[in-house]
Amino acid sequence: MSSNEKRGEAVDLSHHLSKVGQARQTSPLKGLHKYMGKPGLISLAGGLPNAAYFPFSSVSGNILAPDSFPLETDSRESSLSWFWRLFSRTDKERTSTFTVGKYSKHPGDLDLENGLQYGLATGQPKLNEIIREFVGKVFQPAYSNWTTLIHTGNTDAWSKTVQTILNPGDGLIVSEWTYPSAMAGAQPLGIIPVPIGMDSEGMSSISLRQTLSEWDESARGTPRPHVLYTVPIGQNPTGTTMGIRRKKEIYDICVEYGQPFFSPTFQDIIIVEDDPYYFLQQGKYIPKSDRVVDSATDDEAFIASLAPSYLKIDYQGRVIRLDTFSKTVCPGSRLGWFTCNPMFAERLERTAETSSQAPSGFTQIYVASLLLKWQYEGYLRWLKALRLQYKQRRDYFLDCFADEFHLQKKISSEGYTAGTHLYHASLKPRRSFVPLGEKDNAYSKPLFSFVPPSSGMFLWIELHLEEHPAFSSLGYKALEMKLWTEIAEAGVLFAPGAMFFAIPVEDDTLGYGHFRISFSNSTVSLLQKKLILV
Ligand SMILES: Cc1ncc(COP(=O)(O)O)c(C=O)c1O
């Protein structure tokens, strides 16, 4: 939709509210807050401590320059100089400072008097303004009355969403491989994961349609699900990136199932888009020999180069998008935001009022100060470079695989790798001279396979355990765990694959083992150690 086209408002989706979501009342004292900003008001209502007794007279910090990391990288350099640069911290950091005092000099400025006071679950107005501008320019929601609301990170946001729109016994549509913490947040509340097959773009729309159309309530023991949880970019654990076409197909299915033809009870579907890796879209892995210099583009081209969010096609307001500063600023900030329709935002605000209230005032002040200093352009500049930094890390990791193993690239037609290049890794022959005729046998059978991740922080490898002597007696899950334990004992921790299954595997003699390996936070020596062990 072009920015000139008139956007409609969100449709009424209140039938998705859970019993708890419906029952929440405005917290009696929080309800008074709407009067607080009124000029001249004398408030004697709340238990607000007097700001004079806050022991902080100011807070300040040093902020990196938004252009601290380069916009051009050439990871073809044969020496590892770029790599050492990537990991070295010897360069002098360019910083600027900020200070926020207890009382503001100009109306609307950040201050501690308000920033460290009890606040609304909607967050500090300055931070909200910055976030709203960012969402409008970057994600470009397709309806007019979208709302943002801050939270304390996507983990918290998901937990609040579950309480607000899911009842015990409800099904939850997820990818067959999915983020285990999200499942851990929902399953104990009686939510039943409904796994959907995947391909190289993540959740398959074909598989989704099939599951919904064949839904048998009595066999499944639950009505057709009305909530879909997805990590569309840098899918955790597989590292896939979902393009706009696939998102549109899935979105349309979610709308379509609300038509009375399918169900008189409006079983349309809400999409919860958990998207922490949105700005870590790295694109295709290009082997070292074919790689060209990477350089970032201007702001509009940068935004256009990113696979759009579901918000861009959400003309009805059926997407609850979860954003976090964890991967773009720092996880310890415990700060992020929802973008959703005003009805959900209001219910989520009520949920926050009785749990987190607002995210920490310190966090809000620090992050707002950072973004005020950098401004929108500076933050985009930071994000452009950040994606290149992680791209280099991914490339280095995979280049090491290519050096250590014989990699054979094949188009895959199966499972979550379908439709993309799958790399099979086998041992390289130890001898440099291989006699004629032995050539074909020179490499071992594949030890593991992988699809280079196109976003995020993880490499997902499939272990070929079927050749292992203990495979038939142990099954692959136990064997995966045995191998994982040995590697962990040797001092390197991967994430064992079985924990990413949406539901426990029943037949342990089929399938493959997996490891999820993070390339985001390693030191050089740890990376080398990892690669030797694999
Ligand atoms: C898919 C997904 N969602 C949520 C989170 C947690 O985000 P936050 O730090 O904002 O709670 C992660 C972190 O690894 C993640 O991978």
Tab-separated table of C-alpha atoms in Angstrom, residues 200-378:
chain	number	residue	atom	x	y	z
A	200	SER	CA	13.028	-22.822	3.553
A	201	GLU	CA	10.924	-19.732	4.381
A	202	GLY	CA	9.699	-21.035	7.706
A	203	MET	CA	6.031	-21.906	8.283
A	204	SER	CA	4.465	-23.416	5.169
A	205	SER	CA	1.174	-21.867	4.064
A	206	ILE	CA	0.241	-25.151	2.359
A	207	SER	CA	0.732	-27.083	5.552
A	208	LEU	CA	-1.172	-24.425	7.536
A	209	ARG	CA	-4.155	-24.590	5.199
A	210	GLN	CA	-4.152	-28.365	5.301
A	211	THR	CA	-4.058	-28.489	9.098
A	212	LEU	CA	-6.918	-26.005	9.405
A	213	SER	CA	-9.077	-27.519	6.695
A	214	GLU	CA	-8.687	-31.039	8.108
A	215	TRP	CA	-9.260	-29.927	11.682
A	216	ASP	CA	-11.250	-32.498	13.604
A	217	GLU	CA	-12.289	-31.009	16.924
A	218	SER	CA	-13.201	-34.278	18.601
A	219	ALA	CA	-10.007	-36.058	17.503
A	220	ARG	CA	-7.844	-33.088	18.489
A	221	GLY	CA	-9.727	-32.414	21.677
A	222	THR	CA	-9.768	-28.661	21.056
A	223	PRO	CA	-11.484	-26.274	18.649
A	224	ARG	CA	-9.608	-24.982	15.618
A	225	PRO	CA	-6.896	-22.659	16.940
A	226	HIS	CA	-7.356	-18.909	16.719
A	227	VAL	CA	-3.792	-17.764	17.491
A	228	LEU	CA	-0.628	-18.247	15.441
A	229	TYR	CA	2.818	-17.651	16.965
A	230	THR	CA	5.650	-16.997	14.540
A	231	VAL	CA	9.293	-15.902	14.466
A	232	PRO	CA	9.401	-14.989	10.785
A	233	ILE	CA	12.891	-13.497	10.574
A	234	GLY	CA	15.926	-15.436	11.763
A	235	GLN	CA	13.486	-18.145	12.744
A	236	ASN	CA	14.619	-19.637	16.002
A	237	PRO	CA	16.139	-22.250	15.606
A	238	THR	CA	16.389	-22.696	11.812
A	239	GLY	CA	17.567	-19.187	10.802
A	240	THR	CA	15.101	-18.851	7.907
A	241	THR	CA	13.658	-15.573	6.606
A	242	MET	CA	10.033	-15.315	5.541
A	243	GLY	CA	9.376	-13.066	2.546
A	244	ILE	CA	6.308	-10.907	2.023
A	245	ARG	CA	4.615	-13.345	-0.366
A	246	ARG	CA	4.553	-16.113	2.197
A	247	LYS	CA	3.410	-13.685	4.865
A	248	LYS	CA	0.562	-12.587	2.635
A	249	GLU	CA	-0.491	-16.199	2.020
A	250	ILE	CA	-0.527	-16.894	5.758
A	251	TYR	CA	-2.271	-13.607	6.555
A	252	ASP	CA	-4.989	-14.309	3.992
A	253	ILE	CA	-5.612	-17.740	5.499
A	254	CYS	CA	-5.954	-16.129	8.935
A	255	VAL	CA	-8.564	-13.736	7.556
A	256	GLU	CA	-10.325	-16.372	5.484
A	257	TYR	CA	-11.005	-18.636	8.454
A	258	GLY	CA	-13.159	-15.928	9.967
A	259	GLN	CA	-15.647	-16.199	7.127
A	260	PRO	CA	-18.954	-17.703	8.263
A	261	PHE	CA	-18.531	-20.314	5.488
A	262	PHE	CA	-15.830	-21.942	7.628
A	263	SER	CA	-17.279	-21.398	11.014
A	264	PRO	CA	-20.283	-19.620	12.402
A	265	THR	CA	-18.170	-18.853	15.459
A	266	PHE	CA	-15.591	-16.741	13.642
A	267	GLN	CA	-12.493	-18.830	14.101
A	268	ASP	CA	-10.296	-16.316	12.352
A	269	ILE	CA	-6.701	-16.185	13.496
A	270	ILE	CA	-4.578	-13.618	15.287
A	271	ILE	CA	-0.896	-13.524	14.303
A	272	VAL	CA	1.658	-12.910	17.037
A	273	GLU	CA	4.856	-11.824	15.294
A	274	ASP	CA	7.811	-12.284	17.662
A	275	ASP	CA	10.573	-10.575	15.715
A	276	PRO	CA	13.768	-9.918	17.701
A	277	TYR	CA	16.069	-10.574	14.718
A	278	TYR	CA	14.337	-8.286	12.234
A	279	PHE	CA	17.369	-6.046	11.768
A	280	LEU	CA	19.806	-8.942	11.549
A	281	GLN	CA	18.755	-9.906	8.024
A	282	GLN	CA	22.016	-11.017	6.430
A	283	GLY	CA	20.880	-12.349	3.094
A	284	LYS	CA	22.265	-15.362	1.283
A	285	TYR	CA	25.596	-16.850	2.230
A	286	ILE	CA	28.022	-16.398	-0.659
A	287	PRO	CA	31.166	-18.543	-0.493
A	288	LYS	CA	34.347	-16.571	0.113
A	289	SER	CA	35.656	-16.890	-3.440
A	290	ASP	CA	32.532	-15.289	-4.976
A	291	ARG	CA	31.871	-12.658	-2.361
A	292	VAL	CA	31.779	-9.004	-3.287
A	293	VAL	CA	32.193	-5.940	-1.142
A	294	ASP	CA	29.140	-5.311	0.983
A	295	SER	CA	28.075	-1.774	1.416
A	296	ALA	CA	24.973	-0.410	3.041
A	297	THR	CA	22.582	1.821	1.190
A	298	ASP	CA	20.613	4.964	1.999
A	299	ASP	CA	17.854	4.789	4.579
A	300	GLU	CA	14.939	4.117	2.260
A	301	ALA	CA	16.810	1.485	0.290
A	302	PHE	CA	17.901	-0.138	3.552
A	303	ILE	CA	14.314	-0.371	4.802
A	304	ALA	CA	13.155	-1.631	1.412
A	305	SER	CA	15.878	-4.287	1.441
A	306	LEU	CA	14.478	-5.880	4.613
A	307	ALA	CA	11.748	-8.522	4.368
A	308	PRO	CA	8.699	-6.537	5.529
A	309	SER	CA	6.923	-7.179	8.803
A	310	TYR	CA	3.418	-8.669	8.860
A	311	LEU	CA	2.350	-5.142	9.857
A	312	LYS	CA	2.867	-3.975	6.303
A	313	ILE	CA	0.021	-6.186	5.077
A	314	ASP	CA	-2.081	-6.062	8.242
A	315	TYR	CA	-5.042	-4.069	6.963
A	316	GLN	CA	-7.347	-5.411	9.722
A	317	GLY	CA	-5.203	-4.995	12.852
A	318	ARG	CA	-4.937	-8.751	13.493
A	319	VAL	CA	-1.187	-8.777	14.100
A	320	ILE	CA	0.327	-8.326	17.546
A	321	ARG	CA	3.923	-7.494	16.770
A	322	LEU	CA	6.579	-7.879	19.471
A	323	ASP	CA	9.757	-5.809	19.149
A	324	THR	CA	12.648	-5.791	21.569
A	325	PHE	CA	15.791	-3.727	22.121
A	326	SER	CA	17.539	-6.923	23.274
A	327	LYS	CA	19.366	-7.611	20.014
A	328	THR	CA	19.821	-4.065	18.758
A	329	VAL	CA	20.744	-2.218	21.979
A	330	CYS	CA	21.271	-4.739	24.802
A	331	PRO	CA	19.234	-7.516	26.454
A	332	GLY	CA	19.807	-6.073	29.930
A	333	SER	CA	17.691	-3.072	28.995
A	334	ARG	CA	14.623	-5.377	29.284
A	335	LEU	CA	12.711	-3.104	26.997
A	336	GLY	CA	10.634	-3.507	23.885
A	337	TRP	CA	7.234	-2.657	22.507
A	338	PHE	CA	4.012	-4.047	21.117
A	339	THR	CA	2.478	-2.737	17.921
A	340	CYS	CA	-1.160	-3.760	17.679
A	341	ASN	CA	-4.700	-2.494	17.384
A	342	PRO	CA	-5.989	-0.194	20.167
A	343	MET	CA	-8.353	-2.792	21.591
A	344	PHE	CA	-5.527	-5.295	22.224
A	345	ALA	CA	-3.237	-2.472	23.387
A	346	GLU	CA	-5.776	-1.406	26.004
A	347	ARG	CA	-6.163	-4.985	27.292
A	348	LEU	CA	-2.385	-5.495	27.356
A	349	GLU	CA	-2.031	-2.247	29.263
A	350	ARG	CA	-4.487	-3.566	31.856
A	351	THR	CA	-2.411	-6.774	32.108
A	352	ALA	CA	0.744	-4.726	32.654
A	353	GLU	CA	-0.871	-2.619	35.364
A	354	THR	CA	-1.080	-5.596	37.669
A	355	SER	CA	2.273	-7.179	36.819
A	356	SER	CA	5.277	-5.216	35.572
A	357	GLN	CA	3.465	-1.867	35.755
A	358	ALA	CA	5.870	0.057	33.504
A	359	PRO	CA	9.378	-1.048	32.456
A	360	SER	CA	12.074	0.344	34.766
A	361	GLY	CA	12.342	4.123	34.751
A	362	PHE	CA	16.147	3.877	34.498
A	363	THR	CA	15.894	1.722	31.402
A	364	GLN	CA	13.403	4.046	29.789
A	365	ILE	CA	15.609	7.063	30.509
A	366	TYR	CA	18.757	5.397	29.187
A	367	VAL	CA	17.203	4.064	26.000
A	368	ALA	CA	15.237	7.258	25.345
A	369	SER	CA	18.441	9.307	25.861
A	370	LEU	CA	20.320	7.075	23.432
A	371	LEU	CA	17.637	7.414	20.778
A	372	LEU	CA	17.218	11.134	21.341
A	373	LYS	CA	20.936	11.590	20.906
A	374	TRP	CA	21.143	9.401	17.820
A	375	GLN	CA	17.823	10.478	16.369
A	376	TYR	CA	15.998	8.283	13.874
A	377	GLU	CA	18.747	8.624	11.247
A	378	GLY	CA	21.456	7.668	13.747
